[in-house]
XYZ file of N, CA and C in Angstrom:
213
model
N 48.816 30.871 -10.651
C 47.729 31.772 -10.327
C 46.840 31.216 -9.224
N 46.627 29.903 -9.225
C 45.737 29.338 -8.218
C 46.310 29.508 -6.814
N 47.608 29.250 -6.648
C 48.225 29.410 -5.332
C 48.124 30.864 -4.900
N 48.371 31.777 -5.826
C 48.271 33.201 -5.537
C 46.856 33.545 -5.056
N 45.859 32.991 -5.695
C 44.470 33.229 -5.303
C 44.186 32.646 -3.922
N 44.681 31.438 -3.659
C 44.419 30.780 -2.378
C 45.008 31.539 -1.192
N 46.122 32.243 -1.402
C 46.762 32.962 -0.299
C 46.457 34.460 -0.309
N 45.593 34.920 -1.198
C 45.328 36.350 -1.331
C 44.370 36.905 -0.276
N 43.745 36.048 0.486
C 42.800 36.526 1.501
C 42.497 35.434 2.495
N 41.497 35.677 3.325
C 41.135 34.678 4.339
C 40.705 33.355 3.713
N 41.003 32.284 4.404
C 40.608 30.944 3.964
C 40.021 30.189 5.147
N 39.180 29.240 4.846
C 38.604 28.371 5.866
C 38.934 26.939 5.479
N 39.627 26.242 6.351
C 39.923 24.827 6.120
C 38.872 23.981 6.818
N 38.434 22.929 6.157
C 37.403 22.078 6.747
C 37.777 20.612 6.603
N 37.411 19.844 7.586
C 37.472 18.394 7.476
C 36.024 17.935 7.492
N 35.608 17.300 6.424
C 34.213 16.898 6.291
C 34.111 15.401 6.531
N 33.272 15.038 7.484
C 33.088 13.633 7.834
C 31.602 13.331 7.963
N 31.290 12.066 8.101
C 29.910 11.637 8.307
C 29.887 10.501 9.318
N 28.876 10.492 10.139
C 28.682 9.381 11.087
C 28.074 8.174 10.389
N 27.541 8.388 9.191
C 26.892 7.326 8.421
C 27.905 6.730 7.446
N 28.328 5.509 7.684
C 29.345 4.875 6.836
C 28.834 4.588 5.424
N 27.540 4.696 5.207
C 26.970 4.462 3.878
C 27.145 5.679 2.961
N 27.422 6.825 3.544
C 27.571 8.053 2.764
C 29.021 8.197 2.312
N 29.216 8.398 1.023
C 30.548 8.652 0.477
C 30.770 10.164 0.524
N 31.378 10.611 1.606
C 31.492 12.032 1.906
C 32.199 12.807 0.799
N 33.319 12.300 0.320
C 34.065 13.021 -0.707
C 33.232 13.177 -1.976
N 32.555 12.122 -2.393
C 31.726 12.202 -3.592
C 30.595 13.229 -3.400
N 29.959 13.202 -2.243
C 28.869 14.143 -1.964
C 29.376 15.582 -1.937
N 30.561 15.793 -1.348
C 31.122 17.142 -1.306
C 31.480 17.621 -2.712
N 32.065 16.760 -3.507
C 32.381 17.124 -4.894
C 31.111 17.473 -5.662
N 30.048 16.722 -5.428
C 28.769 17.026 -6.080
C 28.252 18.393 -5.656
N 28.411 18.735 -4.394
C 27.983 20.029 -3.886
C 28.798 21.160 -4.507
N 30.103 20.938 -4.677
C 30.986 21.953 -5.262
C 30.699 22.159 -6.742
N 30.534 21.084 -7.485
C 30.298 21.170 -8.925
C 31.588 21.201 -9.719
N 31.472 21.278 -11.050
C 32.651 21.331 -11.919
C 33.556 22.513 -11.568
N 34.869 22.337 -11.737
C 35.818 23.383 -11.339
C 35.682 24.665 -12.149
N 35.178 24.583 -13.364
C 34.956 25.774 -14.186
C 33.522 26.256 -13.966
N 33.348 27.435 -13.364
C 32.004 27.926 -13.072
C 31.101 28.058 -14.302
N 31.676 28.362 -15.459
C 30.850 28.478 -16.669
C 30.245 27.129 -17.038
N 31.033 26.079 -16.921
C 30.514 24.731 -17.178
C 29.511 24.363 -16.090
N 29.845 24.691 -14.849
C 28.941 24.390 -13.734
C 27.579 25.054 -13.939
N 27.566 26.291 -14.410
C 26.302 27.006 -14.641
C 25.439 26.299 -15.671
N 26.075 25.664 -16.642
C 25.327 24.988 -17.698
C 24.828 23.616 -17.270
N 25.678 22.845 -16.592
C 25.284 21.458 -16.326
C 24.900 21.171 -14.874
N 25.317 22.027 -13.936
C 24.998 21.824 -12.512
C 24.729 23.180 -11.869
N 23.670 23.879 -12.281
C 23.438 25.267 -11.871
C 23.184 25.498 -10.380
N 22.918 24.468 -9.623
C 22.661 24.653 -8.187
C 23.898 24.433 -7.321
N 25.057 24.199 -7.937
C 26.279 23.938 -7.178
C 26.918 25.239 -6.692
N 27.823 25.110 -5.735
C 28.512 26.274 -5.173
C 29.267 27.037 -6.250
N 29.985 26.335 -7.108
C 30.785 27.016 -8.135
C 29.909 27.691 -9.181
N 28.777 27.096 -9.506
C 27.861 27.725 -10.457
C 27.295 29.016 -9.878
N 26.989 29.004 -8.608
C 26.373 30.167 -7.970
C 27.364 31.270 -7.622
N 28.577 30.895 -7.195
C 29.496 31.888 -6.640
C 30.829 32.026 -7.365
N 31.173 31.104 -8.251
C 32.447 31.176 -8.960
C 32.410 32.204 -10.077
N 33.574 32.784 -10.382
C 33.646 33.752 -11.479
C 34.491 33.255 -12.646
N 35.486 32.420 -12.362
C 36.298 31.835 -13.431
C 36.975 30.575 -12.883
N 37.811 29.947 -13.705
C 38.444 28.679 -13.312
C 39.323 28.823 -12.063
N 39.929 29.984 -11.871
C 40.778 30.221 -10.706
C 39.938 30.693 -9.517
N 39.088 31.665 -9.737
C 38.213 32.182 -8.675
C 36.884 31.429 -8.739
N 36.935 30.166 -8.347
C 35.759 29.314 -8.510
C 35.024 29.058 -7.196
N 35.246 29.916 -6.210
C 34.496 29.945 -4.950
C 34.922 28.914 -3.910
N 35.405 27.757 -4.320
C 35.714 26.713 -3.342
C 36.759 25.763 -3.920
N 37.666 25.310 -3.068
C 38.644 24.320 -3.524
C 38.230 22.956 -3.007
N 38.179 22.026 -3.901
C 37.869 20.638 -3.556
C 38.728 19.762 -4.450
N 39.603 19.009 -3.852
C 40.509 18.181 -4.637
C 39.766 17.094 -5.409
N 40.295 16.752 -6.557
C 39.765 15.596 -7.288
C 40.847 14.526 -7.441
N 41.918 14.679 -6.657
C 43.019 13.723 -6.702
C 42.840 12.658 -5.626
N 42.858 11.391 -6.002
C 42.674 10.313 -5.016
C 43.699 10.353 -3.877
N 44.922 10.788 -4.163
C 45.967 10.832 -3.137
C 45.710 11.905 -2.079
N 44.844 12.863 -2.382
C 44.552 13.948 -1.447
C 43.453 13.604 -0.455
N 42.896 12.429 -0.569
C 41.793 12.038 0.322
C 42.308 11.759 1.706
């Protein structure tokens, strides 16, 4: 279902970087995205992208990997 959702409409790919080597970009981006389940995000991280715009675990507004190999 997730792949089907990802290809069902327009997508924007981004490479997120920082000029400041002290900033852990991936960690900060994950914090901005919030938990992958929007219902959990609404309870514990209500200001995150997924809490604000996600509708369910599949349609969670934004994809952000949590796999170390994907970095």
